[in-house]
Amino acid sequence: MESVDFHTARALLEWQIELGADECISDTPVDRYKLPESIAKPKKPDAKPHLTKGPVKAQERDPEAEAEIAAKAATTLDELRAAMGAFDLCDLKRGARNLVFSDGIAGAPVMIVGEAPSKEEDRAGKPFVGAAGQLLDKMFAAIEMGRSNERAPVYITSALPWRPPHNREPKPEELAMMRPFLLRHIELADPKVVVIMGNSACQSLLAKRGITRLRGQWAKVGGRPALPMCHPAYLMRNPAAKREAWADLLDLRQAVVK
Ligand code: URA
């Protein structure tokens, strides 16, 4: 590659970051122009589409229907994780380092559903490990619950298992195609109560947005009581909303011990 001056190099880098390529995945660069054709060329889309027979083009496939079939076929959480890992119709998968499935204790009475992994979660392969996750842990510790509290455990997942580039908001079509997996996840984890954290989780599970209006109002997800709450990332930006979050947590604790 020709050498470029500082300002051009910087502009090129900024452009890549803008596109979502904001992480280095190896210490040394790979010059793909120098690789043999068979390695350098990206593979053509597989002639055999996932879960469908015959030469069906990607744009003719129905992601939600395929997700539904794959999710329903899973009979355990491990099978569900594997089915999500094999699902190739969500473009986010291609830009993510890890599938972020869950953390905490499966079978816990409380299952928390967040939005989507960000950089830290994508690296760790676990939900809620960044700053918002630390606040989430503090919030639940305040009602004597936690992901590693064996006496009062919680189980945690997110509406999307892959990090959106640049931590942008999940798109409605991404939430819709991953929804069958999320619903099956709830069924298999079998919590007494679901906590719906933030707008994306509300959109996925209740087909509604407007978390500041919806929070604290019990709803149903798959026949189970579900409590919308403000996402900890929102609470970090809007500390005044912590007071209402505390009221929601107390309400949640009552529902769980009932
Ligand atoms: N926020 C979420 O909603 N989910 C995560 O996994 C991390 C941060």
Short mmCIF file of C-alpha atoms and ligand atoms in Angstrom, two decimals:
data_model
loop_
_atom_site.label_atom_id
_atom_site.label_comp_id
_atom_site.label_asym_id
_atom_site.label_seq_id
_atom_site.Cartn_x
_atom_site.Cartn_y
_atom_site.Cartn_z
CA MET A 1 0.00 0.00 0.00
CA GLU A 2 1.28 3.50 -0.77
CA SER A 3 2.19 5.49 2.30
CA VAL A 4 -0.28 8.24 3.24
CA ASP A 5 0.23 11.40 5.21
CA PHE A 6 -0.97 11.82 8.77
CA HIS A 7 -4.18 13.71 7.90
CA THR A 8 -5.23 11.23 5.22
CA ALA A 9 -4.48 8.30 7.53
CA ARG A 10 -6.54 9.93 10.26
CA ALA A 11 -9.44 10.63 7.89
CA LEU A 12 -9.36 7.00 6.70
CA LEU A 13 -9.37 5.76 10.27
CA GLU A 14 -12.26 8.03 11.22
CA TRP A 15 -14.20 6.79 8.23
CA GLN A 16 -13.67 3.17 9.31
CA ILE A 17 -14.75 3.97 12.87
CA GLU A 18 -17.84 5.68 11.44
CA LEU A 19 -18.65 2.41 9.65
CA GLY A 20 -18.40 0.51 12.92
CA ALA A 21 -14.88 -0.96 12.49
CA ASP A 22 -13.78 0.39 15.86
CA GLU A 23 -11.67 -2.48 17.16
CA CYS A 24 -8.39 -4.11 16.26
CA ILE A 25 -8.74 -7.89 15.97
CA SER A 26 -5.09 -8.70 15.54
CA ASP A 27 -1.73 -7.10 16.31
CA THR A 28 -0.40 -7.28 12.77
CA PRO A 29 -2.25 -6.12 9.65
CA VAL A 30 -3.17 -8.63 6.93
CA ASP A 31 -2.72 -7.45 3.35
CA ARG A 32 -5.60 -9.29 1.72
CA TYR A 33 -4.45 -8.16 -1.74
CA LYS A 34 -1.35 -10.32 -1.29
CA LEU A 35 -3.14 -13.47 -0.16
CA PRO A 36 -3.80 -16.27 -2.65
CA GLU A 37 -7.19 -15.75 -4.38
CA SER A 38 -8.85 -18.69 -2.64
CA ILE A 39 -8.14 -17.20 0.82
CA ALA A 40 -8.44 -13.49 0.02
CA LYS A 41 -11.80 -13.70 -1.74
CA PRO A 42 -14.76 -13.80 0.58
CA LYS A 43 -16.70 -17.03 0.12
CA LYS A 44 -19.76 -16.80 -2.10
CA PRO A 45 -22.98 -17.19 -0.10
CA ASP A 46 -23.53 -20.87 0.61
CA ALA A 47 -25.65 -22.56 -2.04
CA LYS A 48 -27.43 -24.46 0.74
CA PRO A 49 -29.46 -21.99 2.80
CA HIS A 50 -29.89 -22.65 6.48
CA LEU A 51 -33.07 -24.54 7.33
CA THR A 52 -34.39 -24.28 3.78
CA LYS A 53 -34.14 -26.61 0.84
CA GLY A 54 -33.15 -25.60 -2.68
CA PRO A 55 -31.43 -22.46 -4.00
CA VAL A 56 -33.30 -19.80 -2.03
CA LYS A 57 -31.70 -16.33 -2.19
CA ALA A 58 -31.02 -14.50 1.09
CA GLN A 59 -33.60 -11.81 0.27
CA GLU A 60 -36.28 -14.49 -0.23
CA ARG A 61 -35.72 -16.01 3.18
CA ASP A 62 -37.96 -15.12 6.10
CA PRO A 63 -35.68 -14.47 9.10
CA GLU A 64 -38.48 -14.44 11.66
CA ALA A 65 -39.96 -17.71 10.40
CA GLU A 66 -36.56 -19.39 10.36
CA ALA A 67 -35.77 -18.06 13.83
CA GLU A 68 -39.09 -19.41 15.07
CA ILE A 69 -38.39 -22.89 13.72
CA ALA A 70 -34.85 -22.95 15.13
CA ALA A 71 -35.94 -21.60 18.51
CA LYS A 72 -38.83 -24.03 18.91
CA ALA A 73 -36.57 -26.97 18.09
CA ALA A 74 -34.33 -26.16 21.08
CA THR A 75 -35.32 -28.10 24.18
CA THR A 76 -32.57 -26.91 26.53
CA LEU A 77 -30.70 -23.64 27.09
CA ASP A 78 -27.54 -25.19 25.63
CA GLU A 79 -29.44 -26.18 22.50
CA LEU A 80 -30.90 -22.70 22.28
CA ARG A 81 -27.47 -21.10 22.53
CA ALA A 82 -26.22 -23.42 19.77
CA ALA A 83 -29.24 -22.61 17.59
CA MET A 84 -28.60 -18.89 18.00
CA GLY A 85 -24.94 -19.39 17.16
CA ALA A 86 -25.93 -21.18 13.96
CA PHE A 87 -28.49 -18.54 12.93
CA ASP A 88 -26.94 -16.55 10.11
CA LEU A 89 -29.64 -14.10 9.04
CA CYS A 90 -28.79 -11.30 11.47
CA ASP A 91 -25.99 -9.14 10.05
CA LEU A 92 -24.90 -8.09 13.54
CA LYS A 93 -23.38 -11.53 13.96
CA ARG A 94 -20.75 -10.75 11.35
CA GLY A 95 -19.45 -7.70 13.22
CA ALA A 96 -19.53 -9.23 16.69
CA ARG A 97 -16.73 -10.96 18.51
CA ASN A 98 -18.96 -13.17 20.64
CA LEU A 99 -22.51 -14.34 21.00
CA VAL A 100 -23.70 -12.95 24.34
CA PHE A 101 -26.22 -15.43 25.66
CA SER A 102 -26.73 -15.05 29.39
CA ASP A 103 -25.26 -14.76 32.85
CA GLY A 104 -26.49 -15.54 36.33
CA ILE A 105 -28.31 -18.62 37.49
CA ALA A 106 -30.64 -20.35 35.04
CA GLY A 107 -33.90 -21.24 36.74
CA ALA A 108 -33.75 -18.11 38.95
CA PRO A 109 -37.15 -16.59 39.81
CA VAL A 110 -36.16 -13.31 38.15
CA MET A 111 -35.04 -13.04 34.53
CA ILE A 112 -33.75 -9.65 33.38
CA VAL A 113 -33.91 -8.79 29.68
CA GLY A 114 -31.69 -5.91 28.57
CA GLU A 115 -31.05 -4.34 25.20
CA ALA A 116 -27.88 -5.55 23.46
CA PRO A 117 -24.22 -6.12 24.24
CA SER A 118 -21.83 -3.21 24.00
CA LYS A 119 -18.05 -3.32 23.68
CA GLU A 120 -17.28 -4.89 27.08
CA GLU A 121 -20.00 -7.52 26.78
CA ASP A 122 -18.95 -8.35 23.23
CA ARG A 123 -15.40 -8.97 24.45
CA ALA A 124 -16.42 -10.94 27.54
CA GLY A 125 -19.28 -12.89 25.93
CA LYS A 126 -21.43 -12.04 28.98
CA PRO A 127 -24.26 -9.52 29.36
CA PHE A 128 -24.02 -6.45 31.59
CA VAL A 129 -20.34 -6.44 32.48
CA GLY A 130 -19.67 -2.74 31.67
CA ALA A 131 -20.63 0.36 33.65
CA ALA A 132 -24.39 -0.22 33.17
CA GLY A 133 -23.89 -3.79 34.39
CA GLN A 134 -22.17 -2.57 37.53
CA LEU A 135 -25.13 -0.31 38.27
CA LEU A 136 -27.50 -3.22 37.54
CA ASP A 137 -25.64 -5.35 40.09
CA LYS A 138 -25.85 -2.56 42.68
CA MET A 139 -29.58 -2.12 42.04
CA PHE A 140 -30.29 -5.80 42.60
CA ALA A 141 -27.89 -6.06 45.54
CA ALA A 142 -30.02 -3.33 47.17
CA ILE A 143 -32.96 -5.79 47.19
CA GLU A 144 -30.65 -8.64 48.17
CA MET A 145 -30.65 -10.34 44.80
CA GLY A 146 -27.87 -10.92 42.34
CA ARG A 147 -26.46 -12.98 39.51
CA SER A 148 -24.21 -14.89 41.88
CA ASN A 149 -26.46 -14.79 44.92
CA GLU A 150 -27.45 -18.42 45.35
CA ARG A 151 -30.19 -17.64 47.87
CA ALA A 152 -31.86 -14.98 45.68
CA PRO A 153 -30.49 -15.40 42.17
CA VAL A 154 -31.27 -13.56 38.96
CA TYR A 155 -30.72 -14.67 35.38
CA ILE A 156 -29.73 -12.10 32.75
CA THR A 157 -29.97 -11.87 28.99
CA SER A 158 -30.57 -9.19 26.34
CA ALA A 159 -32.99 -8.71 23.46
CA LEU A 160 -30.08 -9.06 21.01
CA PRO A 161 -27.12 -11.42 21.48
CA TRP A 162 -24.74 -9.50 19.19
CA ARG A 163 -23.28 -6.04 19.57
CA PRO A 164 -24.70 -3.43 17.17
CA PRO A 165 -21.87 -1.44 15.54
CA HIS A 166 -20.92 1.70 17.41
CA ASN A 167 -23.41 0.70 20.12
CA ARG A 168 -26.23 2.11 18.00
CA GLU A 169 -29.80 1.31 18.99
CA PRO A 170 -31.08 -2.05 17.80
CA LYS A 171 -33.20 -1.80 14.64
CA PRO A 172 -36.82 -2.98 14.77
CA GLU A 173 -36.09 -5.71 12.20
CA GLU A 174 -33.16 -7.01 14.27
CA LEU A 175 -35.33 -7.16 17.38
CA ALA A 176 -38.12 -8.87 15.44
CA MET A 177 -35.90 -11.57 13.96
CA MET A 178 -34.29 -12.41 17.31
CA ARG A 179 -37.57 -12.27 19.23
CA PRO A 180 -38.48 -15.97 18.78
CA PHE A 181 -35.15 -16.87 20.40
CA LEU A 182 -35.79 -14.48 23.27
CA LEU A 183 -39.29 -15.87 23.89
CA ARG A 184 -37.94 -19.43 23.84
CA HIS A 185 -35.13 -18.33 26.16
CA ILE A 186 -37.72 -17.12 28.67
CA GLU A 187 -39.72 -20.34 28.30
CA LEU A 188 -36.68 -22.55 28.91
CA ALA A 189 -35.26 -20.45 31.77
CA ASP A 190 -38.75 -20.50 33.28
CA PRO A 191 -38.58 -17.49 35.65
CA LYS A 192 -41.43 -16.45 37.92
CA VAL A 193 -41.06 -12.82 36.81
CA VAL A 194 -39.47 -11.09 33.80
CA VAL A 195 -37.85 -7.64 34.13
CA ILE A 196 -37.97 -5.73 30.86
CA MET A 197 -35.07 -3.28 30.95
CA GLY A 198 -35.46 -0.31 28.61
CA ASN A 199 -37.09 0.53 25.30
CA SER A 200 -35.54 -2.14 23.09
CA ALA A 201 -36.60 -4.94 25.44
CA CYS A 202 -40.10 -3.36 25.64
CA GLN A 203 -40.29 -3.19 21.87
CA SER A 204 -39.24 -6.81 21.55
CA LEU A 205 -41.46 -8.27 24.28
CA LEU A 206 -44.43 -5.89 24.44
CA ALA A 207 -44.33 -4.28 20.98
CA LYS A 208 -44.33 -0.90 22.74
CA ARG A 209 -41.89 1.93 23.33
CA GLY A 210 -41.96 4.77 25.86
CA ILE A 211 -40.22 3.25 28.87
CA THR A 212 -40.64 6.32 31.08
CA ARG A 213 -44.40 5.89 30.69
CA LEU A 214 -44.42 2.07 30.77
CA ARG A 215 -42.08 1.55 33.72
CA GLY A 216 -43.67 0.19 36.85
CA GLN A 217 -46.76 -1.06 34.99
CA TRP A 218 -46.96 -4.83 35.19
CA ALA A 219 -47.57 -6.61 31.89
CA LYS A 220 -47.48 -10.25 30.72
CA VAL A 221 -44.83 -12.00 28.64
CA GLY A 222 -45.57 -15.59 27.64
CA GLY A 223 -48.16 -15.74 30.41
CA ARG A 224 -45.71 -14.56 33.11
CA PRO A 225 -45.76 -11.28 35.04
CA ALA A 226 -43.33 -8.81 33.49
CA LEU A 227 -42.17 -5.48 34.89
CA PRO A 228 -40.81 -2.78 32.57
CA MET A 229 -38.05 -0.74 34.18
CA CYS A 230 -35.66 1.96 33.01
CA HIS A 231 -32.37 0.59 31.73
CA PRO A 232 -29.38 1.25 34.03
CA ALA A 233 -27.64 3.10 31.16
CA TYR A 234 -30.62 5.51 31.14
CA LEU A 235 -30.39 5.85 34.94
CA MET A 236 -26.71 6.78 34.62
CA ARG A 237 -27.66 9.60 32.26
CA ASN A 238 -30.75 10.59 34.26
CA PRO A 239 -30.00 10.09 37.96
CA ALA A 240 -33.34 11.65 38.92
CA ALA A 241 -35.07 8.54 37.52
CA LYS A 242 -33.34 6.35 40.13
CA ARG A 243 -36.04 7.17 42.65
CA GLU A 244 -38.70 5.51 40.44
CA ALA A 245 -36.35 2.63 39.71
CA TRP A 246 -36.08 2.03 43.44
CA ALA A 247 -39.88 1.90 43.72
CA ASP A 248 -39.92 -0.64 40.86
CA LEU A 249 -37.29 -2.76 42.58
CA LEU A 250 -39.30 -2.86 45.80
CA ASP A 251 -42.39 -3.83 43.81
CA LEU A 252 -40.41 -6.56 42.09
CA ARG A 253 -39.12 -7.97 45.35
CA GLN A 254 -42.66 -8.17 46.68
CA ALA A 255 -43.83 -10.00 43.56
CA VAL A 256 -41.01 -12.52 43.90
CA VAL A 257 -41.49 -13.34 47.58
CA LYS A 258 -45.29 -13.53 47.24
N1 URA B 1 -26.83 -3.38 28.18
C1 URA B 1 -27.71 -4.35 27.84
O1 URA B 1 -28.89 -4.07 27.74
N2 URA B 1 -27.27 -5.58 27.65
C2 URA B 1 -26.00 -5.92 27.78
O2 URA B 1 -25.65 -7.08 27.60
C3 URA B 1 -25.11 -4.89 28.14
C4 URA B 1 -25.53 -3.62 28.32
#
